[in-house]
PDB file of C-alpha atoms in Angstrom:
ATOM      1  CA  MET A   1       5.026   9.773   1.919  1.00 54.00           C
ATOM      2  CA  LYS A   2       6.124  12.580   4.151  1.00 55.00           C
ATOM      3  CA  ALA A   3       2.314  13.983   4.338  1.00 47.00           C
ATOM      4  CA  VAL A   4       1.740  10.593   6.110  1.00 52.00           C
ATOM      5  CA  LEU A   5       5.082  10.192   8.232  1.00 59.00           C
ATOM      6  CA  GLY A   6       6.245  13.568   8.844  1.00 65.00           C
ATOM      7  CA  GLU A   7       9.915  13.404   9.773  1.00 70.00           C
ATOM      8  CA  PRO A   8      11.250  10.259   9.546  1.00 74.00           C
ATOM      9  CA  ALA A   9       9.979  10.054   5.462  1.00 78.00           C
ATOM     10  CA  ASP A  10      13.284  11.051   4.668  1.00 82.00           C
ATOM     11  CA  LEU A  11      15.228   8.444   6.001  1.00 85.00           C
ATOM     12  CA  ILE A  12      12.590   5.606   5.391  1.00 83.00           C
ATOM     13  CA  ALA A  13      12.703   7.007   1.259  1.00 85.00           C
ATOM     14  CA  LYS A  14      16.616   6.670   1.667  1.00 88.00           C
ATOM     15  CA  ALA A  15      16.273   3.012   2.944  1.00 88.00           C
ATOM     16  CA  MET A  16      13.746   2.331   0.337  1.00 86.00           C
ATOM     17  CA  SER A  17      15.992   3.743  -2.434  1.00 88.00           C
ATOM     18  CA  SER A  18      18.941   1.319  -0.993  1.00 89.00           C
ATOM     19  CA  ALA A  19      17.230  -1.618  -0.936  1.00 89.00           C
ATOM     20  CA  LYS A  20      16.028  -1.155  -4.333  1.00 89.00           C
ATOM     21  CA  VAL A  21      19.412  -1.437  -5.738  1.00 91.00           C
ATOM     22  CA  SER A  22      21.084  -3.610  -3.161  1.00 92.00           C
ATOM     23  CA  PRO A  23      23.128  -6.597  -4.530  1.00 93.00           C
ATOM     24  CA  ARG A  24      22.348  -8.580  -1.019  1.00 93.00           C
ATOM     25  CA  ILE A  25      18.696  -8.212  -2.261  1.00 93.00           C
ATOM     26  CA  THR A  26      18.464  -7.935  -5.805  1.00 94.00           C
ATOM     27  CA  SER A  27      20.813 -11.305  -6.181  1.00 95.00           C
ATOM     28  CA  ARG A  28      17.749 -13.131  -4.893  1.00 94.00           C
ATOM     29  CA  THR A  29      15.180 -11.331  -6.334  1.00 95.00           C
ATOM     30  CA  GLY A  30      15.856  -9.821  -9.684  1.00 94.00           C
ATOM     31  CA  ARG A  31      15.063  -6.494 -11.045  1.00 93.00           C
ATOM     32  CA  ILE A  32      12.609  -4.869  -8.835  1.00 92.00           C
ATOM     33  CA  ALA A  33       9.281  -4.158 -10.788  1.00 90.00           C
ATOM     34  CA  SER A  34       7.703  -2.076  -7.837  1.00 89.00           C
ATOM     35  CA  LYS A  35       7.638  -1.224  -4.182  1.00 85.00           C
ATOM     36  CA  ASN A  36       4.858  -0.708  -1.287  1.00 86.00           C
ATOM     37  CA  PHE A  37       4.870   0.720   2.327  1.00 80.00           C
ATOM     38  CA  LYS A  38       2.736   0.441   5.376  1.00 79.00           C
ATOM     39  CA  VAL A  39       3.550   1.852   8.979  1.00 75.00           C
ATOM     40  CA  GLU A  40       2.555  -0.354  11.566  1.00 73.00           C
ATOM     41  CA  ASN A  41       3.271   0.999  14.785  1.00 68.00           C
ATOM     42  CA  LEU A  42       3.658   4.654  15.586  1.00 64.00           C
ATOM     43  CA  SER A  43       3.984   5.076  19.261  1.00 63.00           C
ATOM     44  CA  ALA A  44       1.762   7.507  21.170  1.00 58.00           C
ATOM     45  CA  LYS A  45       4.609   9.672  21.964  1.00 68.00           C
ATOM     46  CA  LYS A  46       5.426   9.531  18.036  1.00 77.00           C
ATOM     47  CA  ASP A  47       9.529   8.416  19.178  1.00 85.00           C
ATOM     48  CA  SER A  48       9.397   5.374  17.753  1.00 86.00           C
ATOM     49  CA  LEU A  49       8.108   3.714  14.518  1.00 85.00           C
ATOM     50  CA  VAL A  50       7.785   0.330  13.210  1.00 88.00           C
ATOM     51  CA  PHE A  51       7.508   0.292   9.265  1.00 87.00           C
ATOM     52  CA  ARG A  52       7.484  -2.116   6.544  1.00 90.00           C
ATOM     53  CA  PHE A  53       8.048  -2.109   2.777  1.00 89.00           C
ATOM     54  CA  LEU A  54       7.721  -4.742   0.093  1.00 92.00           C
ATOM     55  CA  LEU A  55       9.677  -4.706  -3.117  1.00 93.00           C
ATOM     56  CA  ASP A  56       8.238  -7.046  -5.974  1.00 94.00           C
ATOM     57  CA  GLY A  57      10.995  -8.653  -7.886  1.00 94.00           C
ATOM     58  CA  GLU A  58      11.077 -10.659 -11.067  1.00 94.00           C
ATOM     59  CA  ARG A  59      12.211 -13.640  -9.323  1.00 95.00           C
ATOM     60  CA  ALA A  60      11.121 -13.254  -5.526  1.00 95.00           C
ATOM     61  CA  ASN A  61       9.894 -10.658  -3.067  1.00 95.00           C
ATOM     62  CA  ALA A  62      11.592  -8.846  -0.134  1.00 95.00           C
ATOM     63  CA  THR A  63       9.516  -7.475   2.936  1.00 94.00           C
ATOM     64  CA  ILE A  64      11.543  -5.095   4.637  1.00 93.00           C
ATOM     65  CA  LYS A  65      10.928  -4.364   8.284  1.00 92.00           C
ATOM     66  CA  LEU A  66      12.391  -1.493  10.228  1.00 91.00           C
ATOM     67  CA  TRP A  67      12.425  -0.332  13.809  1.00 92.00           C
ATOM     68  CA  MET A  68      12.748   3.366  14.124  1.00 90.00           C
ATOM     69  CA  THR A  69      13.534   5.580  17.000  1.00 91.00           C
ATOM     70  CA  ARG A  70      13.677   9.452  17.522  1.00 89.00           C
ATOM     71  CA  ARG A  71      16.870  10.233  19.463  1.00 91.00           C
ATOM     72  CA  PRO A  72      17.125  12.775  22.313  1.00 92.00           C
ATOM     73  CA  SER A  73      18.623  15.119  19.782  1.00 91.00           C
ATOM     74  CA  GLY A  74      15.579  14.907  17.415  1.00 86.00           C
ATOM     75  CA  ASN A  75      16.960  12.774  14.808  1.00 88.00           C
ATOM     76  CA  TRP A  76      15.478   9.438  13.599  1.00 90.00           C
ATOM     77  CA  GLU A  77      17.657   6.136  13.351  1.00 92.00           C
ATOM     78  CA  ILE A  78      17.079   2.745  12.282  1.00 92.00           C
ATOM     79  CA  VAL A  79      17.645   1.013  15.181  1.00 94.00           C
ATOM     80  CA  LYS A  80      17.110  -2.563  13.731  1.00 94.00           C
ATOM     81  CA  SER A  81      15.959  -4.130  10.246  1.00 93.00           C
ATOM     82  CA  ASP A  82      14.748  -7.389   8.820  1.00 94.00           C
ATOM     83  CA  THR A  83      14.332  -8.870   5.439  1.00 95.00           C
ATOM     84  CA  LEU A  84      12.104 -11.815   4.379  1.00 95.00           C
ATOM     85  CA  PHE A  85      12.216 -12.974   0.909  1.00 96.00           C
ATOM     86  CA  SER A  86       9.443 -15.099  -0.613  1.00 94.00           C
ATOM     87  CA  LYS A  87       8.603 -16.209  -4.073  1.00 86.00           C
TER      88      LYS A  87
END
């Protein structure tokens, strides 16, 4: 993932790992069987990113969308997230 995304990859990997075991998510999806990700929008200046990842669970699926920005310090930060559940 780091080869594709560069610097924000570590923050995204942490968010994906956290979501996979989150009681708020797993209470609706059941055990997570697989995950997938997609970069939706990387700004021309490469200072903002919209990223979506999908978690396939035993009972339902969760699609998590993250809006990220690079702060003046150079650190990436998640500024907004949204979770959509589907069967």
